[in-house]
Coordinates of C-alpha atoms in Angstrom, one line a residue:
Chain E
M1315 CA 5.5 -44.8 70.6
D1316 CA 7.7 -42.7 72.8
A1317 CA 7.1 -39.6 75.1
T1318 CA 8.6 -37.0 72.6
T1319 CA 6.9 -39.0 69.1
V1320 CA 3.8 -38.3 71.1
S1321 CA 4.4 -34.3 71.9
I1322 CA 5.3 -34.0 68.1
L1323 CA 2.1 -35.2 66.7
Q1324 CA 0.5 -33.8 69.4
E1325 CA 1.7 -30.2 68.2
Q1326 CA 1.3 -31.3 64.6
R1327 CA -1.7 -31.6 64.9
F1328 CA -2.6 -28.4 67.2
S1329 CA -0.9 -26.7 64.5
R1330 CA -2.5 -28.1 62.0
S1331 CA -6.4 -27.3 63.2
A1332 CA -4.8 -23.4 64.3
R1333 CA -3.7 -22.8 60.8
W1334 CA -6.9 -23.8 59.6
T1335 CA -8.9 -22.0 62.0
L1336 CA -7.5 -18.7 61.3
A1337 CA -7.8 -19.2 57.7
L1338 CA -12.2 -19.2 58.5
I1339 CA -11.8 -16.3 60.7
V1340 CA -9.9 -14.6 58.0
A1341 CA -11.9 -15.8 55.2
A1342 CA -15.3 -14.8 57.4
L1343 CA -13.8 -11.7 58.2
V1344 CA -13.3 -10.9 54.4
F1345 CA -16.2 -12.2 53.3
A1346 CA -18.4 -9.5 55.7
L1347 CA -15.7 -6.6 55.1
A1348 CA -17.3 -7.6 51.6
S1349 CA -20.7 -7.6 52.4
F1350 CA -20.4 -4.1 54.0
L1351 CA -18.9 -2.6 51.0
I1352 CA -20.9 -3.7 48.3
G1353 CA -24.9 -2.4 48.0
P1354 CA -27.4 -1.1 45.6
A1355 CA -25.7 2.8 47.3
D1356 CA -22.6 3.3 45.0
Y1357 CA -20.1 4.3 47.6
A1358 CA -16.4 3.8 47.8
P1359 CA -15.3 1.4 50.2
R1360 CA -13.7 4.5 51.7
E1361 CA -16.6 6.6 52.5
L1362 CA -18.7 3.3 53.6
L1363 CA -15.8 3.3 56.3
M1364 CA -15.5 6.8 57.0
G1365 CA -19.4 6.8 57.2
L1366 CA -19.4 3.6 59.6
F1367 CA -17.1 5.4 62.7
T1368 CA -18.1 9.1 62.1
G1369 CA -21.5 8.6 61.4
K1370 CA -22.0 11.5 59.5
G1371 CA -23.4 12.1 55.7
A1372 CA -26.3 9.3 54.3
A1373 CA -22.7 7.3 53.6
G1374 CA -22.3 7.5 57.6
V1375 CA -26.8 6.3 57.8
I1376 CA -26.2 3.4 54.7
A1377 CA -23.1 2.8 56.7
Q1378 CA -23.9 2.3 60.5
E1379 CA -27.9 1.4 60.3
I1380 CA -28.2 -0.8 56.9
R1381 CA -24.6 -2.3 55.9
L1382 CA -23.4 -2.8 59.2
P1383 CA -25.9 -5.0 60.6
R1384 CA -26.4 -6.5 57.7
A1385 CA -22.6 -8.0 57.7
A1386 CA -23.0 -8.4 61.4
L1387 CA -26.1 -10.4 60.9
A1388 CA -23.9 -12.8 58.1
L1389 CA -21.9 -13.4 60.9
I1390 CA -24.1 -14.0 63.6
V1391 CA -26.6 -16.2 62.5
G1392 CA -24.2 -17.8 60.5
A1393 CA -21.7 -18.9 63.4
A1394 CA -25.4 -19.6 65.0
L1395 CA -26.7 -22.3 62.4
G1396 CA -23.0 -24.1 61.6
G1397 CA -23.0 -24.4 65.3
S1398 CA -25.9 -25.8 66.0
G1399 CA -25.5 -28.6 63.5
A1400 CA -22.3 -29.5 65.0
A1401 CA -24.3 -29.3 68.1
L1402 CA -26.9 -31.8 66.6
Q1403 CA -24.9 -33.9 64.3
G1404 CA -22.8 -34.7 68.0
L1405 CA -25.6 -35.3 69.9
F1406 CA -27.6 -37.0 67.5
A1407 CA -24.8 -39.2 66.1
N1408 CA -26.7 -38.3 63.0
P1409 CA -24.8 -36.3 60.4
L1410 CA -27.9 -35.4 58.8
A1411 CA -29.3 -33.6 62.2
E1412 CA -29.9 -29.6 61.0
P1413 CA -31.6 -27.1 62.6
G1414 CA -33.4 -26.7 59.2
V1415 CA -33.8 -30.1 58.3
T1416 CA -34.4 -31.1 61.5
G1417 CA -37.7 -28.3 61.1
V1418 CA -36.1 -26.1 64.0
T1419 CA -35.6 -23.3 62.4
A1420 CA -39.2 -23.8 60.9
C1421 CA -40.8 -23.6 64.5
A1422 CA -39.0 -21.0 65.2
G1423 CA -40.2 -18.9 61.7
L1424 CA -43.6 -20.0 62.6
G1425 CA -42.9 -18.6 66.6
A1426 CA -41.1 -15.0 65.0
V1427 CA -44.4 -14.9 63.2
V1428 CA -46.2 -15.0 65.6
A1429 CA -45.3 -12.4 67.5
M1430 CA -44.4 -10.1 64.8
Y1431 CA -48.4 -10.7 62.9
F1432 CA -50.1 -10.4 66.1
G1433 CA -49.0 -7.2 67.6
L1434 CA -47.2 -8.9 70.4
V1435 CA -43.6 -6.9 69.5
A1436 CA -45.4 -3.4 70.5
L1437 CA -45.6 -5.0 73.9
H1438 CA -42.1 -5.9 73.9
P1439 CA -39.5 -6.3 71.1
L1440 CA -37.8 -9.0 72.9
T1441 CA -41.3 -10.9 72.3
L1442 CA -39.9 -11.5 68.4
P1443 CA -36.8 -13.1 69.6
V1444 CA -38.3 -15.4 72.6
F1445 CA -41.2 -16.4 70.5
A1446 CA -38.9 -17.5 67.8
I1447 CA -36.7 -19.3 70.6
A1448 CA -39.9 -21.1 72.4
G1449 CA -41.0 -22.0 68.7
A1450 CA -37.3 -23.9 68.3
L1451 CA -37.3 -25.2 71.5
I1452 CA -40.3 -26.8 71.3
A1453 CA -39.0 -28.5 67.8
A1454 CA -35.6 -29.6 69.5
A1455 CA -37.5 -30.9 72.5
I1456 CA -39.7 -33.4 70.5
L1457 CA -36.6 -34.1 68.4
Y1458 CA -34.3 -35.3 71.5
A1459 CA -37.8 -36.7 72.8
L1460 CA -38.1 -39.1 69.6
S1461 CA -34.1 -39.7 69.5
K1462 CA -35.0 -41.6 72.9
S1463 CA -37.7 -43.4 72.2
G1464 CA -35.1 -45.2 69.5
A1465 CA -35.5 -43.0 66.0
G1466 CA -33.2 -44.1 64.2
A1467 CA -30.4 -41.2 61.5
V1468 CA -33.8 -41.3 59.1
A1469 CA -36.6 -41.8 61.4
L1470 CA -35.3 -38.6 62.9
V1471 CA -34.8 -36.4 59.8
L1472 CA -38.5 -37.5 58.8
A1473 CA -39.3 -36.5 62.1
G1474 CA -37.6 -33.3 61.1
V1475 CA -39.6 -32.8 57.7
A1476 CA -43.1 -33.4 60.0
I1477 CA -42.1 -30.7 62.2
G1478 CA -40.9 -28.5 59.8
S1479 CA -44.2 -28.8 56.6
F1480 CA -46.7 -28.5 60.1
A1481 CA -44.6 -25.5 61.7
T1482 CA -44.6 -23.6 58.0
A1483 CA -48.3 -24.9 56.8
L1484 CA -49.1 -22.6 60.2
T1485 CA -47.0 -19.8 59.5
A1486 CA -48.9 -19.6 56.2
L1487 CA -52.4 -19.8 58.5
A1488 CA -50.9 -17.1 60.9
L1489 CA -50.0 -14.9 57.9
S1490 CA -52.9 -15.3 56.3
L1491 CA -55.2 -14.9 60.2
A1492 CA -52.8 -11.5 60.2
R1493 CA -54.8 -10.1 57.2
N1494 CA -51.4 -8.8 56.0
P1495 CA -51.7 -7.2 52.9
Y1496 CA -48.2 -8.1 52.2
A1497 CA -48.3 -11.3 53.3
M1498 CA -47.5 -13.5 50.6
S1499 CA -44.6 -11.6 50.1
E1500 CA -43.5 -11.9 54.0
M1501 CA -43.8 -15.5 53.7
V1502 CA -41.4 -15.7 51.5
L1503 CA -39.3 -13.6 53.9
W1504 CA -39.7 -15.7 56.6
M1505 CA -39.4 -19.3 55.1
M1506 CA -36.8 -18.7 52.8
G1507 CA -34.4 -15.9 55.2
S1508 CA -33.1 -13.2 53.9
L1509 CA -30.8 -10.7 55.4
K1510 CA -32.6 -7.4 53.2
D1511 CA -33.2 -5.0 55.4
R1512 CA -31.9 -5.2 59.2
T1513 CA -31.4 -3.4 61.7
L1514 CA -29.6 -2.1 64.6
N1515 CA -32.3 -3.8 66.5
D1516 CA -32.5 -6.9 65.2
L1517 CA -28.1 -7.0 66.2
S1518 CA -29.2 -5.6 69.6
Y1519 CA -30.8 -8.8 70.9
A1520 CA -29.8 -11.0 67.8
L1521 CA -26.0 -10.7 69.1
P1522 CA -26.6 -11.4 73.0
L1523 CA -28.9 -14.5 72.6
V1524 CA -26.7 -16.0 69.3
A1525 CA -23.6 -15.6 72.3
C1526 CA -26.0 -17.0 75.1
G1527 CA -26.8 -19.7 73.3
L1528 CA -23.4 -20.7 70.9
G1529 CA -21.4 -20.1 74.6
L1530 CA -24.1 -23.0 76.2
L1531 CA -23.2 -24.9 73.1
A1532 CA -19.2 -24.7 73.7
T1533 CA -19.3 -26.3 77.0
T1534 CA -20.8 -29.7 75.4
G1535 CA -17.6 -30.7 73.3
R1536 CA -16.7 -32.7 76.2
G1537 CA -19.6 -34.8 76.9
L1538 CA -20.2 -35.0 73.0
D1539 CA -17.0 -36.5 72.7
A1540 CA -18.0 -39.4 75.1
L1541 CA -21.6 -39.7 73.9
T1542 CA -19.5 -41.2 70.7
L1543 CA -19.2 -44.1 72.2
G1544 CA -22.8 -44.5 73.5
E1545 CA -24.7 -43.1 76.4
E1546 CA -24.2 -45.8 79.3
A1547 CA -20.0 -45.6 78.8
A1548 CA -20.0 -41.9 78.9
R1549 CA -22.3 -42.2 82.0
S1550 CA -19.6 -44.7 83.0
L1551 CA -16.7 -42.2 81.6
G1552 CA -18.1 -39.1 84.0
I1553 CA -20.4 -37.4 81.7
A1554 CA -24.1 -36.4 83.1
V1555 CA -25.7 -36.9 80.0
G1556 CA -28.9 -35.2 81.2
S1557 CA -27.3 -32.4 81.6
L1558 CA -25.1 -32.2 78.2
R1559 CA -28.4 -33.0 76.4
G1560 CA -30.4 -30.0 78.1
R1561 CA -27.6 -27.4 77.2
V1562 CA -27.7 -28.9 73.4
V1563 CA -31.2 -28.2 73.0
L1564 CA -30.9 -25.3 75.3
G1565 CA -28.9 -23.8 73.2
V1566 CA -29.3 -25.1 69.5
A1567 CA -33.1 -23.0 70.2
L1568 CA -31.6 -20.2 71.8
A1569 CA -28.9 -19.8 68.9
T1570 CA -31.1 -21.0 66.1
G1571 CA -34.1 -19.3 67.9
A1572 CA -32.6 -15.7 67.5
A1573 CA -30.8 -16.1 64.1
T1574 CA -34.2 -17.1 62.6
A1575 CA -36.1 -13.8 64.2
A1576 CA -33.7 -11.7 62.4
A1577 CA -33.8 -13.8 59.4
G1578 CA -36.0 -15.7 59.1
A1579 CA -35.4 -20.0 57.9
V1580 CA -31.7 -20.2 56.8
S1581 CA -31.7 -24.0 55.7
F1582 CA -28.7 -26.4 55.0
V1583 CA -25.9 -24.3 56.9
G1584 CA -25.7 -26.9 59.8
L1585 CA -25.9 -29.3 57.0
M1586 CA -22.5 -28.6 55.1
V1587 CA -20.2 -27.1 56.9
P1588 CA -19.8 -29.2 59.2
H1589 CA -19.3 -32.2 57.0
L1590 CA -16.7 -29.9 54.7
L1591 CA -15.0 -29.5 57.7
R1592 CA -14.3 -32.7 59.3
P1593 CA -11.9 -33.6 56.9
L1594 CA -10.0 -30.7 57.8
F1595 CA -10.7 -31.3 62.0
G1596 CA -11.2 -34.6 62.2
Y1597 CA -14.4 -36.4 63.2
Q1598 CA -14.5 -35.7 67.0
P1599 CA -17.4 -33.7 67.7
S1600 CA -15.7 -31.1 70.1
R1601 CA -13.2 -30.5 67.5
L1602 CA -15.5 -29.4 65.5
L1603 CA -17.6 -27.5 67.1
V1604 CA -16.2 -23.6 67.5
P1605 CA -14.6 -24.4 64.0
S1606 CA -18.1 -25.1 62.7
M1607 CA -19.0 -22.1 63.9
I1608 CA -16.3 -19.2 62.7
G1609 CA -17.3 -21.7 58.8
G1610 CA -21.2 -20.4 59.6
A1611 CA -20.2 -16.9 59.8
A1612 CA -17.8 -17.4 56.6
M1613 CA -20.6 -19.4 54.7
V1614 CA -23.7 -17.5 55.1
A1615 CA -21.0 -13.9 54.8
G1616 CA -19.9 -15.5 51.7
A1617 CA -23.1 -16.3 50.3
D1618 CA -24.4 -12.7 51.0
V1619 CA -21.9 -11.8 48.8
A1620 CA -22.8 -14.0 45.9
L1621 CA -26.7 -13.2 46.2
R1622 CA -25.6 -9.0 45.9
L1623 CA -23.1 -9.7 43.1
I1624 CA -25.7 -12.4 41.4
T1625 CA -28.6 -9.5 41.7
P1626 CA -27.7 -5.9 42.8
D1627 CA -30.9 -5.2 42.7
G1628 CA -31.3 -7.4 45.7
Q1629 CA -34.6 -9.8 44.5
L1630 CA -32.6 -13.7 45.6
L1631 CA -33.0 -14.5 49.3
L1632 CA -30.2 -15.6 51.5
G1633 CA -32.0 -19.0 52.2
V1634 CA -32.7 -19.4 48.4
I1635 CA -28.2 -19.7 47.9
T1636 CA -27.7 -21.7 50.7
A1637 CA -30.7 -24.4 49.6
M1638 CA -28.9 -24.4 45.7
L1639 CA -26.1 -26.0 47.6
G1640 CA -27.4 -27.6 50.1
A1641 CA -30.2 -29.5 48.9
P1642 CA -27.8 -31.4 46.3
F1643 CA -25.5 -31.4 49.2
F1644 CA -28.2 -33.6 51.2
L1645 CA -28.9 -35.9 48.9
W1646 CA -25.6 -37.0 47.9
L1647 CA -24.9 -37.5 52.2
I1648 CA -28.0 -39.8 52.1
L1649 CA -26.4 -42.0 49.1
K1650 CA -23.4 -42.0 51.1
L1651 CA -24.7 -43.3 54.4
R1652 CA -26.3 -45.7 52.4
R1653 CA -23.4 -47.1 50.5
Q1654 CA -21.9 -47.3 53.9
P1655 CA -22.7 -51.0 55.4
Chain V
M844 CA -12.7 -56.3 98.7
S845 CA -13.0 -53.5 95.6
V846 CA -16.8 -54.1 95.3
R847 CA -19.8 -55.6 97.7
F848 CA -23.1 -55.8 96.2
D849 CA -25.0 -55.8 99.8
Q850 CA -28.3 -57.7 99.5
V851 CA -28.9 -55.6 95.6
S852 CA -32.4 -55.7 93.9
V853 CA -33.7 -54.8 91.1
S854 CA -36.8 -54.7 89.3
F855 CA -38.3 -53.4 86.1
G856 CA -42.1 -53.0 86.9
R857 CA -43.2 -55.6 88.7
R858 CA -39.8 -58.0 86.7
A859 CA -37.1 -58.8 89.6
A860 CA -33.7 -58.3 87.4
L861 CA -31.8 -58.9 90.4
N862 CA -32.9 -60.3 94.3
R863 CA -31.0 -59.4 96.8
V864 CA -28.0 -60.0 95.7
S865 CA -24.7 -60.2 97.6
A866 CA -21.3 -60.7 96.7
S867 CA -17.6 -59.5 96.7
L868 CA -15.3 -58.3 93.3
M869 CA -11.4 -58.5 95.1
A870 CA -8.7 -56.7 93.9
G871 CA -6.0 -58.7 91.9
S872 CA -8.8 -61.3 90.6
V873 CA -10.7 -62.0 87.5
T874 CA -14.5 -63.2 88.5
G875 CA -16.3 -64.1 86.0
I876 CA -20.1 -63.4 86.4
V877 CA -22.3 -65.7 83.6
G878 CA -26.0 -66.9 83.3
P879 CA -28.7 -67.7 80.5
N880 CA -29.8 -64.7 78.6
G881 CA -31.6 -62.4 80.7
A882 CA -30.0 -63.7 84.9
G883 CA -29.1 -60.4 85.0
K884 CA -25.8 -60.8 84.2
T885 CA -25.6 -56.9 82.7
T886 CA -28.3 -55.1 85.1
L887 CA -25.7 -56.6 87.7
L888 CA -22.4 -54.7 85.9
R889 CA -25.1 -51.4 85.7
A890 CA -25.8 -51.4 88.9
A891 CA -22.2 -50.9 90.4
L892 CA -21.8 -48.7 88.1
G893 CA -24.3 -46.7 89.4
L894 CA -26.0 -46.6 86.0
Q895 CA -29.1 -48.6 87.8
P896 CA -31.1 -47.6 90.7
L897 CA -31.9 -50.2 93.2
S898 CA -35.0 -51.1 94.3
H899 CA -32.9 -52.7 97.4
G900 CA -29.9 -53.3 99.5
H901 CA -26.7 -51.6 98.1
V902 CA -23.2 -51.0 96.5
D903 CA -20.1 -50.3 98.1
V904 CA -16.8 -48.9 95.8
L905 CA -13.1 -49.2 97.0
G906 CA -14.7 -48.9 100.4
K907 CA -16.9 -46.4 100.2
A908 CA -21.0 -46.0 99.2
L909 CA -22.1 -45.3 96.0
A910 CA -24.0 -42.9 96.5
D911 CA -21.5 -40.4 98.2
W912 CA -18.6 -40.8 94.5
P913 CA -18.6 -37.4 92.9
R914 CA -19.2 -38.6 89.8
E915 CA -15.2 -37.8 87.9
A916 CA -13.8 -39.8 91.4
L917 CA -16.3 -43.0 90.3
A918 CA -15.4 -42.6 86.8
R919 CA -11.8 -43.1 87.4
A920 CA -11.8 -45.9 89.6
M921 CA -14.5 -47.7 87.4
A922 CA -14.0 -48.0 83.9
Y923 CA -16.8 -49.5 81.9
L924 CA -16.8 -51.9 78.5
P925 CA -20.6 -51.9 77.2
Q926 CA -21.2 -54.9 75.2
G927 CA -21.7 -54.9 71.6
G928 CA -19.8 -50.9 71.6
E929 CA -19.1 -49.1 68.9
A930 CA -17.8 -45.6 68.4
R931 CA -20.4 -43.9 66.5
W932 CA -18.2 -41.4 64.2
P933 CA -14.9 -42.7 61.8
M934 CA -12.7 -41.1 64.6
P935 CA -9.2 -42.4 64.5
V936 CA -8.1 -44.7 66.8
E937 CA -6.0 -43.3 68.5
D938 CA -8.3 -40.7 70.0
V939 CA -11.4 -43.4 70.5
V940 CA -8.5 -44.6 72.9
L941 CA -7.9 -41.2 74.6
L942 CA -12.0 -41.1 75.5
G943 CA -11.0 -43.8 78.6
R944 CA -8.5 -40.4 79.6
L945 CA -12.0 -37.7 79.2
P946 CA -12.3 -38.3 83.7
Y947 CA -8.5 -37.1 84.2
R948 CA -8.9 -34.2 81.8
G949 CA -11.4 -30.8 82.0
F950 CA -12.4 -28.9 78.9
G951 CA -8.3 -29.0 77.6
P952 CA -7.0 -31.1 75.2
P953 CA -5.5 -34.6 76.2
D954 CA -1.8 -34.2 77.9
L955 CA 1.1 -36.1 77.5
K956 CA 0.4 -38.5 80.6
D957 CA -3.1 -39.3 78.5
R958 CA -1.1 -39.4 75.6
L959 CA 1.4 -41.7 77.0
A960 CA -1.8 -44.2 78.7
A961 CA -3.4 -44.7 75.6
A962 CA -0.7 -45.7 73.3
D963 CA 0.2 -47.9 76.4
A964 CA -3.4 -49.8 76.3
L965 CA -3.2 -50.3 72.3
A966 CA -0.1 -51.9 73.3
R967 CA -1.3 -53.9 75.4
C968 CA -4.4 -55.2 73.2
E969 CA -1.5 -55.0 70.3
A970 CA -3.1 -52.5 68.5
P971 CA -0.4 -50.1 68.5
H972 CA -0.1 -50.0 64.6
F973 CA -3.9 -49.2 64.2
A974 CA -3.2 -46.0 66.2
R975 CA -3.7 -43.5 62.7
R976 CA -6.2 -45.8 61.3
R977 CA -10.0 -44.9 61.5
M978 CA -12.4 -46.6 63.1
D979 CA -14.2 -47.4 60.0
E980 CA -11.1 -48.9 58.3
L981 CA -10.6 -51.9 60.7
S982 CA -12.7 -55.2 61.0
A983 CA -15.6 -55.9 64.1
G984 CA -12.6 -57.9 66.0
E985 CA -9.7 -54.8 65.7
R986 CA -12.4 -52.5 66.3
A987 CA -13.0 -54.7 69.6
R988 CA -9.9 -55.1 71.0
V989 CA -9.6 -51.1 70.2
L990 CA -12.6 -50.2 72.8
F991 CA -10.9 -52.5 75.3
A992 CA -7.9 -50.4 75.2
R993 CA -10.0 -47.6 75.5
A994 CA -11.1 -48.5 78.8
L995 CA -7.8 -50.1 80.0
A996 CA -6.8 -46.8 78.9
T997 CA -8.4 -45.3 82.5
G998 CA -6.1 -47.2 84.6
A999 CA -9.0 -48.0 87.2
A1000 CA -8.9 -49.7 90.1
V1001 CA -12.2 -51.7 89.1
L1002 CA -12.6 -52.8 85.5
F1003 CA -16.3 -53.8 84.5
A1004 CA -16.0 -56.1 81.1
D1005 CA -20.0 -57.3 79.5
E1006 CA -19.7 -59.7 77.0
P1007 CA -15.9 -58.4 76.0
A1008 CA -15.2 -61.8 74.0
A1009 CA -18.6 -61.4 71.4
Y1010 CA -16.9 -60.3 68.6
L1011 CA -13.4 -62.4 68.9
D1012 CA -12.2 -64.9 66.9
P1013 CA -11.2 -68.0 68.9
S1014 CA -7.4 -66.8 69.7
H1015 CA -8.4 -63.2 70.2
Q1016 CA -10.5 -64.7 73.1
L1017 CA -7.7 -66.0 74.5
R1018 CA -5.3 -63.3 74.2
L1019 CA -8.1 -60.9 75.9
M1020 CA -8.6 -63.2 78.7
D1021 CA -4.7 -62.6 79.5
L1022 CA -5.2 -58.9 79.4
L1023 CA -7.8 -59.0 82.1
R1024 CA -5.4 -61.5 83.9
E1025 CA -2.4 -58.7 83.3
E1026 CA -5.6 -56.0 83.8
A1027 CA -5.6 -58.2 87.2
R1028 CA -1.9 -58.9 88.5
R1029 CA -1.8 -54.7 88.4
G1030 CA -3.9 -54.7 91.5
T1031 CA -7.3 -53.9 89.5
A1032 CA -10.5 -55.8 90.5
V1033 CA -11.7 -57.3 86.7
A1034 CA -15.2 -58.6 86.6
V1035 CA -16.4 -59.3 82.7
T1036 CA -19.8 -61.3 81.7
L1037 CA -18.9 -64.3 80.1
H1038 CA -21.4 -66.8 78.1
D1039 CA -18.6 -69.6 77.3
L1040 CA -18.2 -71.7 80.5
S1041 CA -15.1 -72.9 79.3
L1042 CA -13.6 -69.5 79.1
A1043 CA -15.1 -68.7 82.4
A1044 CA -13.6 -72.0 84.1
R1045 CA -10.5 -71.7 82.8
H1046 CA -9.4 -67.7 83.2
C1047 CA -11.8 -66.7 85.9
D1048 CA -10.1 -67.4 90.4
R1049 CA -13.9 -66.7 91.0
V1050 CA -17.6 -67.4 89.1
L1051 CA -21.0 -65.5 89.8
V1052 CA -23.3 -67.8 89.0
L1053 CA -26.4 -66.0 87.9
E1054 CA -30.3 -67.5 87.5
Q1055 CA -32.9 -65.4 87.1
G1056 CA -32.0 -62.5 89.0
A1057 CA -30.6 -64.8 92.1
L1058 CA -27.5 -65.5 92.9
A1059 CA -26.7 -69.5 92.3
A1060 CA -23.3 -69.7 92.9
D1061 CA -20.2 -68.2 93.8
G1062 CA -17.0 -69.7 94.6
P1063 CA -13.7 -70.9 91.9
P1064 CA -14.3 -72.3 89.1
A1065 CA -14.7 -75.9 90.1
E1066 CA -16.8 -75.2 92.3
A1067 CA -19.3 -73.0 91.1
F1068 CA -19.9 -75.3 88.0
A1069 CA -21.0 -78.2 89.7
D1070 CA -22.5 -80.4 87.9
A1071 CA -26.1 -79.6 89.9
T1072 CA -25.8 -76.3 88.9
L1073 CA -25.3 -76.4 85.2
A1074 CA -28.2 -78.4 85.1
R1075 CA -30.5 -76.4 87.1
V1076 CA -29.8 -72.7 85.8
F1077 CA -28.1 -74.0 82.0
K1078 CA -29.8 -77.0 81.3
I1079 CA -26.4 -78.5 80.3
A1080 CA -24.7 -81.2 81.6
R1081 CA -20.8 -82.2 81.2
E1082 CA -19.8 -84.6 78.7
P1083 CA -18.8 -88.2 80.5
D1084 CA -16.7 -89.4 78.1
S1085 CA -14.6 -86.5 76.6
L1086 CA -11.6 -84.9 78.2
Q1087 CA -12.1 -81.3 76.6
L1088 CA -12.6 -79.1 79.1
G1089 CA -15.8 -77.5 78.5
A1090 CA -17.9 -80.0 76.0
F1091 CA -21.0 -80.3 77.6
R1092 CA -24.7 -81.4 75.9
R1093 CA -28.3 -80.7 76.2
L1094 CA -30.7 -82.1 79.2

C-alpha cells in the first residue's frame, strides 16, 4: 500500500464518518423541533416559534417554559445516556454494559428520590442532581470494582440487575416513608422516566452537569482504544489506565446522574445507540463516543415525539418506549453473544 | 546497552517472583528468556516496562533510570506484546495495528506516517492482505501475527514479546523468529520469552535462564544450555544419540 492509496482510504473513511455524523445531527434537531411543535395545547408552529423568541402571550409561556425545556431535555438526556453507554461498553469491553442495565440509572433515581422527598431540595436546588450523581457514582464504582476483580460480561450484567433491583426497592421504600399521597404515581414516573412537566430550572442544572460529564467522557477515546488490547498492552502504550477508569466512572456518573435527576430512569438508550452506530462508524471506542452522544439525543427526542403521537394526552412515559424497543434488543444481543465462540 | 537490570527483586506477598536478577539486553541482539512455568519470565518483562513495582534494585532503559522516563516517551522507547493478547472488539486489522502508533499521536486521527508504519509492519508480518478484514474473521495464528505487527508498528528501540510463538504453527514460529532477527538487525534490542528450548537455542544470540526467580544462566545458547543447567532447571537431558537439535528426554 503506497502513500497515495493510504491517504485516499483515510479521506474516504473520514468523509463517511462525517456524513453520518451530520445525518445524526440533522435527525436530532428535526426530532427536537417536532417535539417542540407537538403538544396538547394546539398552537400553530409559527405562533410557538414567535412565542419562543418574544415570550409574549400564552403561546410564549408554553413555548419558553414547557416546550423548550422538554425538547432540550430530550436532547440532553439522550446525549448523556448514549455517550455513557458507549464509554461503559468501551471500558468493560462488554457490549451489554449500559447505564440502565448496570443499575447506574436506578441508583441515580434513588439519589434523586431521597433528595426530593426528604425535603433536601428545599435546602438548595442543586441537592437533587448532586444526590442523583452520588447514587450513580456508587453504582459505577461497584461495577468498576467487580470488573477489576475479574467479573466477566454476563456477571457484570447480573451484578447490574442486583444493584438495580436493590436501588428500585429502596426507591419504593423511600417514597413510602416520605408519606407522599401521590407516592405510587410518582414512583412510576421515576422508575420509567418521563419528560413531562419539566421546567427551565431542570434544564438549568442538567445542561452544565451533563456537558461536564460528556466532556470528561470525550477525553477517554484514545485510552479506551488502547484498552481494546487489554490493560497491560494499554499501559505499555503510555495510557494511565487508573486515570482513564476514573474519568469514565466520573463522567458516566455526572452525565447519567444529572440526566436521571431531570427525567427519571430511562433505560436501554445507552445499549441500543452504540450498537446501531457500530456498522456505520466501526468498532473502535473512540469513533463511537461522540456519535453515540448525538445518536442518543436523536433517539430520545424521536421517542418523545413518538409517544406524543401515540397518546396525545401524555399518558405514555418515555421509558416505556425505550424499554419496549430496548428489551427485545437486549435479548437479541445476548443470543448473538452466545453464538460467538 | 539498551536495558539493564540491576539486582532486581519483585515479591508477591511473601513469594519472591524475582530474586536479585542482574542482566542486560543489548541493542541489535535477540535475547531469549527461558525457564519453567512460574520462573519469573513474564515478571522480568513487566519489571522492565515499569508495569511491576520492584521490591529491590532498579532498571535502566537506554541509559536512563526507568522512573525518570515520561510515560509517553517510555511507550515510544519500548513496545510490549503481552502473552495471549487479543483485541476485545472485532476491529479491522488496520485499526488494531495502528494502535501501536498511539504513543506518537495526540487526540487526533493517525497521520500518513502512522499509516505507513502500520502498513510496513503488516507487510513484514506477511499480513498486508488482512488489512481490511476484521479480527473475528481471522484464525488464532493470523490474529497473533496482526498483534505482533501492532507491536512492530511502534518502531521502539526495545521490543518485548511474551510467548509470541505460543499460538503459531511451526512454519509461522520460524517466520516469527526471523522477524525478531530482522528487527534486531535494525538495531532494536529484542527480548522474547520462549518455552521451546530448541527455538531459543537456534534463534537467540543470548539466553537468560530463570529458575524460581533467580538467574540460573546467562550467555550464548551453547553456554546457557549446558547439560548441568538443563538437568537442574528443567529436569531434562539431551538425547545422546539424536542428531536432532533440541531433542530432549525427561530425567
